[in-house]
Short mmCIF file of C-alpha atoms in Angstrom, two decimals:
data_model
loop_
_atom_site.label_atom_id
_atom_site.label_comp_id
_atom_site.label_asym_id
_atom_site.label_seq_id
_atom_site.Cartn_x
_atom_site.Cartn_y
_atom_site.Cartn_z
CA MET A 1316 -52.37 143.91 -108.94
CA LEU A 1317 -49.54 141.38 -109.02
CA GLY A 1318 -47.39 141.41 -112.12
CA VAL A 1319 -45.86 138.08 -113.09
CA LEU A 1320 -42.72 138.26 -115.22
CA GLY A 1321 -43.04 134.77 -116.58
CA GLY A 1322 -42.31 132.47 -119.47
CA MET A 1323 -39.09 131.12 -117.92
CA GLY A 1324 -40.44 128.51 -118.56
CA PRO A 1325 -44.11 128.61 -119.46
CA MET A 1326 -45.11 125.50 -117.47
CA ALA A 1327 -43.41 126.89 -114.36
CA THR A 1328 -45.33 130.15 -114.79
CA VAL A 1329 -48.66 128.33 -114.89
CA ASP A 1330 -47.59 126.31 -111.83
CA PHE A 1331 -46.80 129.51 -109.94
CA MET A 1332 -50.15 131.09 -110.81
CA GLY A 1333 -51.98 128.00 -109.55
CA LYS A 1334 -50.10 128.23 -106.26
CA VAL A 1335 -51.04 131.89 -105.85
CA VAL A 1336 -54.68 130.94 -106.31
CA ARG A 1337 -54.50 127.97 -103.93
CA ASN A 1338 -52.77 130.02 -101.22
CA THR A 1339 -55.28 132.87 -101.33
CA PRO A 1340 -57.96 132.75 -98.61
CA ALA A 1341 -60.97 133.22 -100.85
CA ALA A 1342 -64.63 132.32 -100.70
CA CYS A 1343 -65.48 133.55 -104.20
CA ASP A 1344 -63.87 134.83 -107.40
CA GLN A 1345 -63.82 138.39 -106.16
CA ASP A 1346 -61.69 137.51 -103.13
CA HIS A 1347 -58.74 136.48 -105.31
CA ILE A 1348 -55.71 138.57 -106.14
CA ARG A 1349 -55.69 140.14 -109.57
CA MET A 1350 -52.71 139.12 -111.68
CA ILE A 1351 -51.34 140.41 -114.93
CA VAL A 1352 -49.02 137.87 -116.53
CA CYS A 1353 -46.55 138.16 -119.37
CA SER A 1354 -45.31 134.72 -120.36
CA ALA A 1355 -42.29 135.98 -122.28
CA ALA A 1356 -40.99 132.65 -123.53
CA ASP A 1357 -38.63 134.44 -125.93
CA ILE A 1358 -36.39 135.70 -123.10
CA PRO A 1359 -32.91 134.24 -123.78
CA ASP A 1360 -31.72 131.36 -121.62
CA ARG A 1361 -30.54 132.61 -118.24
CA THR A 1362 -28.10 129.81 -117.46
CA ALA A 1363 -26.42 130.13 -120.86
CA ALA A 1364 -25.92 133.84 -120.23
CA ILE A 1365 -24.44 133.32 -116.76
CA LEU A 1366 -22.03 130.71 -118.12
CA GLY A 1367 -21.00 132.95 -121.02
CA GLU A 1368 -22.63 130.70 -123.58
CA GLY A 1369 -25.58 132.84 -124.70
CA PRO A 1370 -26.99 136.36 -125.08
CA ASP A 1371 -27.86 138.63 -122.18
CA PRO A 1372 -31.52 138.15 -121.17
CA PHE A 1373 -31.68 141.43 -119.25
CA PRO A 1374 -32.98 143.64 -122.11
CA ALA A 1375 -35.86 141.24 -122.75
CA MET A 1376 -36.65 140.97 -119.04
CA ARG A 1377 -36.57 144.75 -118.73
CA ASP A 1378 -38.96 145.12 -121.68
CA THR A 1379 -41.33 142.60 -120.09
CA LEU A 1380 -41.14 144.47 -116.79
CA ARG A 1381 -42.14 147.68 -118.58
CA ARG A 1382 -45.13 145.93 -120.15
CA LEU A 1383 -46.28 144.83 -116.71
CA GLU A 1384 -45.84 148.35 -115.34
CA ALA A 1385 -47.88 149.79 -118.21
CA ALA A 1386 -50.61 147.19 -117.59
CA GLY A 1387 -51.07 148.40 -114.01
CA ALA A 1388 -49.00 146.00 -111.91
CA ARG A 1389 -48.17 147.23 -108.41
CA ARG A 1390 -45.76 144.49 -107.41
CA ILE A 1391 -43.67 142.06 -109.45
CA ALA A 1392 -42.90 138.37 -109.03
CA ILE A 1393 -40.45 136.42 -111.18
CA PRO A 1394 -41.17 132.68 -111.04
CA CYS A 1395 -37.70 131.77 -112.28
CA ASN A 1396 -34.86 131.27 -109.80
CA THR A 1397 -32.01 131.79 -112.27
CA ALA A 1398 -33.51 135.07 -113.46
CA HIS A 1399 -32.86 136.47 -109.97
CA ARG A 1400 -29.25 136.92 -111.05
CA TRP A 1401 -30.66 140.13 -112.56
CA HIS A 1402 -32.97 141.01 -109.66
CA ALA A 1403 -30.97 144.05 -108.54
CA ALA A 1404 -30.61 145.35 -112.10
CA LEU A 1405 -34.34 144.97 -112.73
CA GLN A 1406 -35.20 146.60 -109.40
CA ALA A 1407 -33.06 149.58 -110.41
CA GLU A 1408 -35.31 150.01 -113.45
CA THR A 1409 -38.58 150.36 -111.55
CA SER A 1410 -40.14 151.83 -108.43
CA LEU A 1411 -42.36 148.74 -108.14
CA PRO A 1412 -41.22 146.25 -105.49
CA ILE A 1413 -39.86 143.04 -107.02
CA LEU A 1414 -40.18 140.18 -104.55
CA HIS A 1415 -37.05 138.02 -104.22
CA ILE A 1416 -37.63 134.28 -104.35
CA VAL A 1417 -34.69 133.45 -102.05
CA ASP A 1418 -36.02 135.75 -99.34
CA ALA A 1419 -39.33 133.89 -99.55
CA VAL A 1420 -37.50 130.57 -99.25
CA ALA A 1421 -35.46 131.80 -96.27
CA ASP A 1422 -38.68 132.77 -94.51
CA ALA A 1423 -40.07 129.29 -95.20
CA LEU A 1424 -36.92 127.69 -93.80
CA ALA A 1425 -36.85 129.81 -90.64
CA GLY A 1426 -37.59 127.89 -87.47
CA GLY A 1427 -37.00 124.48 -89.01
CA MET A 1428 -34.57 121.77 -87.93
CA GLY A 1429 -30.99 122.07 -89.16
CA ASP A 1430 -29.12 124.74 -91.05
CA ARG A 1431 -27.58 122.59 -93.80
CA ILE A 1432 -29.76 123.00 -96.86
CA GLY A 1433 -29.58 121.03 -100.09
CA VAL A 1434 -30.20 123.00 -103.26
CA LEU A 1435 -31.40 121.54 -106.55
CA ALA A 1436 -31.08 124.23 -109.20
CA THR A 1437 -29.79 125.10 -112.66
CA ARG A 1438 -26.07 125.42 -113.27
CA GLY A 1439 -26.65 129.14 -113.71
CA THR A 1440 -28.32 129.56 -110.33
CA ILE A 1441 -25.48 127.69 -108.65
CA ALA A 1442 -22.71 129.50 -110.55
CA ALA A 1443 -24.23 132.89 -109.72
CA GLY A 1444 -24.43 132.05 -106.01
CA ILE A 1445 -28.04 133.19 -105.86
CA TYR A 1446 -28.96 130.87 -102.99
CA ARG A 1447 -25.57 130.40 -101.35
CA GLU A 1448 -24.98 134.08 -100.66
CA ARG A 1449 -28.49 135.08 -99.68
CA LEU A 1450 -29.11 132.06 -97.45
CA ALA A 1451 -25.71 132.46 -95.80
CA ALA A 1452 -26.82 135.89 -94.64
CA ARG A 1453 -29.69 134.12 -92.85
CA GLY A 1454 -27.44 131.51 -91.18
CA PHE A 1455 -27.83 128.62 -93.61
CA THR A 1456 -25.19 126.64 -95.48
CA CYS A 1457 -25.90 125.15 -98.89
CA ARG A 1458 -24.89 121.87 -100.47
CA THR A 1459 -25.41 121.03 -104.13
CA PRO A 1460 -25.00 117.79 -106.13
CA ASP A 1461 -21.58 116.76 -107.40
CA ALA A 1462 -20.70 117.32 -111.06
CA ALA A 1463 -22.32 114.12 -112.28
CA GLY A 1464 -25.42 114.73 -110.18
CA GLN A 1465 -25.69 118.31 -111.43
CA ALA A 1466 -25.56 117.08 -115.01
CA GLU A 1467 -28.53 114.85 -114.23
CA VAL A 1468 -30.42 117.73 -112.59
CA THR A 1469 -29.80 119.81 -115.72
CA ARG A 1470 -31.14 117.00 -117.91
CA ALA A 1471 -34.24 116.66 -115.73
CA ILE A 1472 -34.97 120.38 -115.93
CA ARG A 1473 -34.77 120.23 -119.71
CA LEU A 1474 -37.20 117.33 -119.71
CA VAL A 1475 -39.73 119.40 -117.75
CA LYS A 1476 -39.27 122.35 -120.09
CA ALA A 1477 -40.13 120.03 -122.97
CA GLY A 1478 -43.66 120.05 -121.56
CA HIS A 1479 -44.63 116.46 -122.12
CA SER A 1480 -47.38 114.64 -120.24
CA ALA A 1481 -46.58 113.19 -116.84
CA LYS A 1482 -48.13 109.87 -117.97
CA GLY A 1483 -45.06 107.86 -118.88
CA GLY A 1484 -43.42 110.83 -120.62
CA HIS A 1485 -40.63 113.24 -119.90
CA LEU A 1486 -42.00 114.37 -116.56
CA ALA A 1487 -41.91 110.82 -115.24
CA GLU A 1488 -38.24 110.52 -116.19
CA ALA A 1489 -37.48 113.91 -114.64
CA HIS A 1490 -39.24 112.79 -111.45
CA THR A 1491 -36.99 109.73 -111.11
CA ILE A 1492 -33.81 111.74 -111.68
CA LEU A 1493 -34.67 114.56 -109.30
CA ALA A 1494 -35.97 112.33 -106.52
CA GLY A 1495 -32.69 110.42 -106.65
CA GLN A 1496 -30.60 113.59 -106.41
CA ALA A 1497 -32.72 114.90 -103.53
CA GLU A 1498 -32.28 111.64 -101.65
CA ALA A 1499 -28.51 111.85 -102.19
CA LEU A 1500 -28.44 115.31 -100.61
CA MET A 1501 -30.42 114.03 -97.63
CA ALA A 1502 -27.94 111.18 -97.25
CA ALA A 1503 -25.16 113.79 -97.23
CA GLY A 1504 -26.69 115.43 -94.17
CA CYS A 1505 -29.07 118.03 -95.54
CA SER A 1506 -32.18 118.41 -93.41
CA ARG A 1507 -34.18 120.11 -96.14
CA ILE A 1508 -33.92 120.26 -99.91
CA VAL A 1509 -34.86 123.43 -101.75
CA MET A 1510 -36.36 122.88 -105.19
CA ALA A 1511 -34.61 125.99 -106.46
CA CYS A 1512 -35.70 125.81 -110.06
CA THR A 1513 -39.33 126.43 -110.88
CA GLU A 1514 -39.44 123.34 -113.13
CA ILE A 1515 -38.43 120.99 -110.31
CA PRO A 1516 -41.64 121.20 -108.23
CA VAL A 1517 -43.58 120.34 -111.39
CA ALA A 1518 -41.69 117.04 -111.60
CA LEU A 1519 -41.71 116.26 -107.86
CA ALA A 1520 -45.31 117.24 -107.12
CA SER A 1521 -46.29 113.68 -106.15
CA VAL A 1522 -43.39 112.92 -103.76
CA GLU A 1523 -44.51 111.72 -100.31
CA GLY A 1524 -42.91 110.25 -97.18
CA PRO A 1525 -39.71 111.56 -95.57
CA LEU A 1526 -38.43 113.02 -98.82
CA GLY A 1527 -41.67 114.86 -99.45
CA THR A 1528 -41.50 116.35 -95.96
CA ALA A 1529 -37.92 117.55 -96.55
CA LEU A 1530 -38.66 119.26 -99.87
CA VAL A 1531 -39.08 123.04 -99.88
CA ASP A 1532 -40.84 124.41 -102.94
CA ALA A 1533 -39.33 127.77 -103.90
CA THR A 1534 -42.30 128.50 -106.18
CA GLU A 1535 -44.73 127.82 -103.35
CA ALA A 1536 -42.74 130.06 -101.00
CA LEU A 1537 -42.81 132.89 -103.54
CA ALA A 1538 -46.53 132.41 -104.12
CA ARG A 1539 -47.26 132.61 -100.39
CA ALA A 1540 -45.12 135.72 -100.04
CA CYS A 1541 -47.00 137.33 -102.92
CA VAL A 1542 -50.38 136.51 -101.39
CA GLN A 1543 -49.36 137.87 -98.01
CA ILE A 1544 -47.96 141.13 -99.30
CA CYS A 1545 -50.76 141.74 -101.80
CA LEU A 1546 -53.42 141.22 -99.14
CA GLN A 1547 -51.56 143.63 -96.86
CA ASP A 1548 -51.17 146.18 -99.64
CA ASP A 1549 -53.21 149.37 -99.44
CA ALA A 1550 -55.07 148.19 -102.54
CA GLY A 1551 -56.09 144.92 -100.86
CA PRO A 1552 -59.71 145.88 -100.14
CA SER A 1553 -60.25 147.03 -103.71
CA LEU A 1554 -58.88 143.75 -105.04
CA ALA A 1555 -61.56 141.83 -103.21
CA ARG A 1556 -64.24 144.01 -104.84
CA ALA A 1557 -62.83 143.78 -108.35
CA ALA A 1558 -64.81 141.79 -110.87
#
């Protein structure tokens, strides 16, 4: 059973679960992967903690991890990029494998054209070097927006977290901002743009054309990695029989 340490934010968690379902080769309900989800929306802000502006979210994440363990999870996914700043610390607290979202993204990038990758993410993800360091180990270089562009990305992420309807509301504004920043990174020579915050794919879901082709959805990559590993797990056959 896949444990989802979610709530960071709630809409991104729901988006991730939908992608797990859509990426599972299933002919009926019983073919799908069982998930146990804790949408712990009370976990303190990760970016604020990284920037020294808020409380440490690790204790709350650790408590949520323990709830998932107690509920019978066998593997853990965290559909929040910035929370991976604490991936190693969380992994040290459990024998359950915790999939790393950047590893899933690196696998998705492998074999593509170009090694210069644009990254749209929170200030915390960028400051912590979560993508820069892990992708560099796989031969990629990262480029992020300039200071003014990053401020706009931050504003767009907050708009998505507000959870308003896409029909003329906050999501539509976030879409315009993020599409513009992604296009700027492409103009700067990036062959692909990683949507490295789980709110960003929610806002850019309808993008098509050359930009749509260049976008890499970190949430989608993590979902596919979860499906693959869960189906390969020793418990895979029993999952298909579970009601």
